[in-house]
Tab-separated table of C-alpha atoms in Angstrom:
chain	number	residue	atom	x	y	z
E	1	MET	CA	186.654	182.633	68.027
E	2	GLY	CA	186.851	185.286	65.267
E	3	LEU	CA	187.680	186.086	61.711
E	4	GLU	CA	191.342	185.416	62.436
E	5	MET	CA	190.390	181.763	62.949
E	6	LEU	CA	189.052	181.626	59.399
E	7	ASP	CA	192.324	183.129	58.153
E	8	ARG	CA	194.328	180.407	59.966
E	9	PHE	CA	191.980	177.745	58.594
E	10	GLU	CA	192.427	178.989	55.059
E	11	GLY	CA	196.198	179.139	55.549
E	12	ARG	CA	196.323	175.467	56.624
E	13	ILE	CA	194.181	174.509	53.583
E	14	ASN	CA	196.717	176.224	51.344
E	15	GLU	CA	199.591	174.476	53.073
E	16	LEU	CA	197.943	171.086	52.578
E	17	ASP	CA	197.279	171.878	48.944
E	18	SER	CA	200.963	172.801	48.419
E	19	VAL	CA	202.374	169.596	50.007
E	20	VAL	CA	199.874	167.370	48.154
E	21	ARG	CA	200.635	169.116	44.854
E	22	GLY	CA	204.370	168.523	45.349
E	23	LEU	CA	203.746	164.790	45.955
E	24	ALA	CA	201.462	164.562	42.962
E	25	ILE	CA	204.049	166.235	40.716
E	26	ASP	CA	206.738	163.833	41.950
E	27	ILE	CA	204.557	160.918	40.951
E	28	THR	CA	203.590	162.204	37.551
E	29	THR	CA	207.026	163.374	36.555
E	30	GLY	CA	208.767	160.180	37.638
E	31	THR	CA	210.684	161.631	40.626
E	32	VAL	CA	208.944	158.949	42.676
E	33	VAL	CA	209.122	155.823	40.520
E	34	ASP	CA	208.084	152.240	41.126
E	35	ARG	CA	211.488	150.663	40.534
E	36	ILE	CA	213.463	152.120	43.380
E	37	PRO	CA	213.868	150.236	46.659
E	38	GLN	CA	210.824	150.585	48.850
E	39	LYS	CA	212.591	151.992	51.920
E	40	LYS	CA	214.310	154.567	49.731
E	41	LEU	CA	210.939	155.618	48.421
E	42	TRP	CA	209.759	156.129	52.008
E	43	LYS	CA	212.771	158.378	52.659
E	44	LYS	CA	211.699	160.503	49.696
E	45	THR	CA	208.111	160.843	50.841
E	46	GLY	CA	207.920	160.081	54.577
E	47	GLY	CA	208.541	163.597	55.848
E	48	ARG	CA	205.851	165.032	53.657
E	49	ILE	CA	203.392	162.295	54.571
E	50	LYS	CA	203.855	163.211	58.272
E	51	VAL	CA	203.166	166.821	57.455
E	52	VAL	CA	200.015	165.832	55.503
E	53	ARG	CA	198.725	163.854	58.482
E	54	GLU	CA	199.271	166.760	60.847
E	55	LEU	CA	197.539	169.240	58.537
E	56	VAL	CA	194.566	166.944	57.939
E	57	LYS	CA	194.168	166.450	61.664
E	58	GLU	CA	194.297	170.183	62.320
E	59	LEU	CA	191.831	170.933	59.527
E	60	TRP	CA	189.490	168.320	60.948
E	61	GLU	CA	189.511	170.245	64.292
E	62	TYR	CA	188.515	173.456	62.459
E	63	LEU	CA	185.805	171.661	60.538
E	64	SER	CA	184.338	170.240	63.753
E	65	ILE	CA	183.922	173.798	64.993
E	66	LEU	CA	182.680	175.413	61.759
E	67	LYS	CA	180.289	172.624	60.761
E	68	PRO	CA	179.526	170.498	63.827
E	69	GLU	CA	176.491	168.906	62.203
E	70	LYS	CA	178.792	167.337	59.588
E	71	VAL	CA	181.136	165.717	62.169
E	72	PRO	CA	180.216	162.074	61.354
E	73	SER	CA	180.756	162.283	57.607
E	74	ILE	CA	183.921	164.395	57.974
E	75	GLN	CA	185.305	161.879	60.456
E	76	ARG	CA	184.761	159.075	57.894
E	77	ARG	CA	186.702	161.015	55.297
E	78	VAL	CA	189.588	161.696	57.647
E	79	THR	CA	189.693	158.091	58.773
E	80	SER	CA	189.792	156.878	55.175
E	81	ILE	CA	192.657	159.246	54.392
E	82	PHE	CA	194.671	158.084	57.343
E	83	GLU	CA	194.060	154.430	56.433
E	84	ARG	CA	195.397	155.061	52.909
E	85	LEU	CA	198.485	156.788	54.223
E	86	ASP	CA	199.090	153.948	56.744
E	87	LEU	CA	198.774	151.342	53.973
E	88	PHE	CA	201.314	153.278	51.871
E	89	LYS	CA	203.787	153.453	54.799
E	90	GLU	CA	203.270	149.806	55.855
E	91	SER	CA	203.705	148.492	52.317
E	92	LEU	CA	206.964	150.342	51.955
E	93	LEU	CA	208.457	149.346	55.319
E	94	GLN	CA	207.384	145.682	55.402
E	95	ASN	CA	209.982	142.973	55.242
E	96	GLY	CA	210.809	141.986	51.711
E	97	SER	CA	213.176	142.524	48.852
E	98	GLU	CA	214.610	146.030	48.802
E	99	GLU	CA	214.601	145.832	45.007
E	100	GLY	CA	210.913	144.886	44.875
E	101	SER	CA	208.576	147.036	42.961
E	102	ALA	CA	206.824	149.797	44.871
E	103	LYS	CA	204.061	150.146	42.245
E	104	ALA	CA	201.300	149.021	44.613
E	105	SER	CA	202.526	151.412	47.266
E	106	ILE	CA	202.499	154.357	44.850
E	107	ASN	CA	198.955	153.427	43.813
E	108	GLU	CA	197.883	153.643	47.457
E	109	LEU	CA	199.602	157.035	47.726
E	110	ARG	CA	197.866	158.223	44.539
E	111	LYS	CA	194.428	157.172	45.933
E	112	ALA	CA	195.239	158.981	49.223
E	113	LEU	CA	196.124	162.163	47.293
E	114	GLU	CA	192.821	161.940	45.413
E	115	GLU	CA	190.904	161.700	48.677
E	116	ILE	CA	192.880	164.541	50.208
E	117	ALA	CA	192.061	166.718	47.172
E	118	GLU	CA	188.361	166.062	47.825
E	119	PHE	CA	188.909	166.786	51.495
E	120	THR	CA	190.524	170.183	50.773
E	121	SER	CA	187.603	171.017	48.435
E	122	LEU	CA	185.280	170.234	51.317
E	123	CYS	CA	187.314	172.469	53.583
E	124	ARG	CA	187.058	175.363	51.188
E	125	SER	CA	183.319	174.792	50.845
E	126	ILE	CA	182.863	174.961	54.635
E	127	LEU	CA	185.166	177.990	54.861
E	128	ASP	CA	182.794	179.799	52.511
E	129	ASP	CA	179.625	178.458	54.200
E	130	PRO	CA	180.125	177.598	57.866
E	131	SER	CA	177.231	176.473	60.073
E	132	GLU	CA	174.664	179.265	60.574
E	133	ILE	CA	175.283	179.534	64.276
E	134	ILE	CA	179.002	179.914	63.729
E	135	GLN	CA	178.510	182.432	60.925
E	136	THR	CA	176.252	184.492	63.213
E	137	ILE	CA	178.829	184.512	66.022
E	138	LEU	CA	181.653	185.492	63.651
E	139	GLU	CA	179.538	188.372	62.258
E	140	LEU	CA	178.705	189.596	65.765
E	141	ARG	CA	182.368	189.366	66.746
E	142	ALA	CA	183.324	191.409	63.710
E	143	ASN	CA	180.727	194.023	64.583
E	144	GLN	CA	182.220	194.377	68.042
E	145	GLN	CA	185.704	194.954	66.612
E	146	THR	CA	184.701	197.563	63.937
E	147	ASN	CA	182.406	200.513	63.535
E	148	ARG	CA	179.654	198.450	61.956
E	149	PRO	CA	176.058	198.845	63.287
E	150	PRO	CA	175.715	197.571	66.882
E	151	ILE	CA	174.393	194.142	67.822
E	152	THR	CA	170.612	194.140	67.831
E	153	PRO	CA	168.281	192.262	70.198
E	154	THR	CA	166.786	190.492	67.147
E	155	LYS	CA	170.158	189.048	66.269
E	156	MET	CA	170.737	187.929	69.794
E	157	ILE	CA	167.372	186.208	69.956
E	158	ARG	CA	168.133	184.487	66.671
E	159	LEU	CA	171.532	183.377	67.974
E	160	GLY	CA	169.925	182.097	71.205
E	161	ASN	CA	167.517	180.033	69.209
E	162	LEU	CA	170.357	178.606	67.150
E	163	VAL	CA	172.246	177.642	70.293
E	164	LYS	CA	169.091	175.937	71.716
E	165	ASN	CA	168.497	173.975	68.532
E	166	ALA	CA	172.126	172.948	68.314
E	167	ARG	CA	172.141	171.749	71.885
E	168	ASP	CA	168.881	169.800	71.365
E	169	SER	CA	170.378	168.150	68.256
E	170	ASN	CA	173.467	167.260	70.266
E	171	GLY	CA	171.361	164.886	72.369
E	172	GLU	CA	170.309	162.956	69.247
E	173	ILE	CA	173.836	161.922	68.320
E	174	ALA	CA	174.859	159.479	71.024
E	175	ASP	CA	178.176	158.496	69.570
E	176	LEU	CA	179.348	162.139	69.330
E	177	VAL	CA	177.999	163.564	72.581
E	178	THR	CA	181.358	164.188	74.153
E	179	LEU	CA	182.843	165.906	71.102
E	180	LEU	CA	179.880	168.010	70.235
E	181	HIS	CA	179.192	168.964	73.868
E	182	GLY	CA	182.628	170.585	74.066
E	183	LYS	CA	182.109	172.472	70.811
E	184	LEU	CA	178.635	173.633	71.730
E	185	THR	CA	179.869	174.761	75.170
E	186	GLU	CA	182.342	177.028	73.382
E	187	VAL	CA	179.480	178.414	71.250
E	188	LYS	CA	177.240	178.950	74.346
E	189	GLU	CA	180.044	180.879	76.074
E	190	GLU	CA	180.369	183.097	72.985
E	191	TYR	CA	176.615	183.693	73.078
E	192	ASP	CA	176.595	184.526	76.796
E	193	GLU	CA	179.477	186.961	76.318
E	194	LEU	CA	177.797	188.691	73.391
E	195	TYR	CA	174.446	188.839	75.283
E	196	PHE	CA	175.973	190.477	78.360
E	197	SER	CA	177.830	192.888	76.074
E	198	LEU	CA	174.566	193.911	74.466
E	199	SER	CA	172.965	194.322	77.906
E	200	ARG	CA	175.800	196.574	79.089
E	201	ASN	CA	175.502	198.713	75.952
E	202	LYS	CA	171.756	199.131	76.416
E	203	GLU	CA	172.218	200.097	80.058
E	204	GLY	CA	174.833	202.630	79.141
């Protein structure tokens, strides 16, 4: 875990923004219209919808690390986005007249794009303000890799308290125990590594 992770996270946000912007432009300029055959419409958009799904899923994984306390609400957002995209695909590929109007399908896509825009805004917000425990670890990692002031015992004590509080909170969220346990284990390993690094520096 390090600052390079934040760079990758930001890069994926920008990629998602770009794909969504392209789809939105196609809708507003008439490139994707509601009078073309439905299966043809899917051919125009299906590849990009697949990319959108993959990027949303990847961003969700980053969010679960950077803001573990927000996992339930973020999961609901992601589920809603996927449901919209599934409805769009299903409505286009269902049995029916090839010449039928795809207006309802495009409306579903438009709603999905609106939700994704809100999701990317959330991603940028968390990128700028990750969970305190994660922010502390990232700062300590950055200090190790540069000539910044060394890690202090006070910071390590603070990080230890954050780890303990996070692990205690983990036990209160029964439905997310498995997911959060894995994330918190990663954080605990980071803490242990930084702690022993500080100990070695003091001994030296």
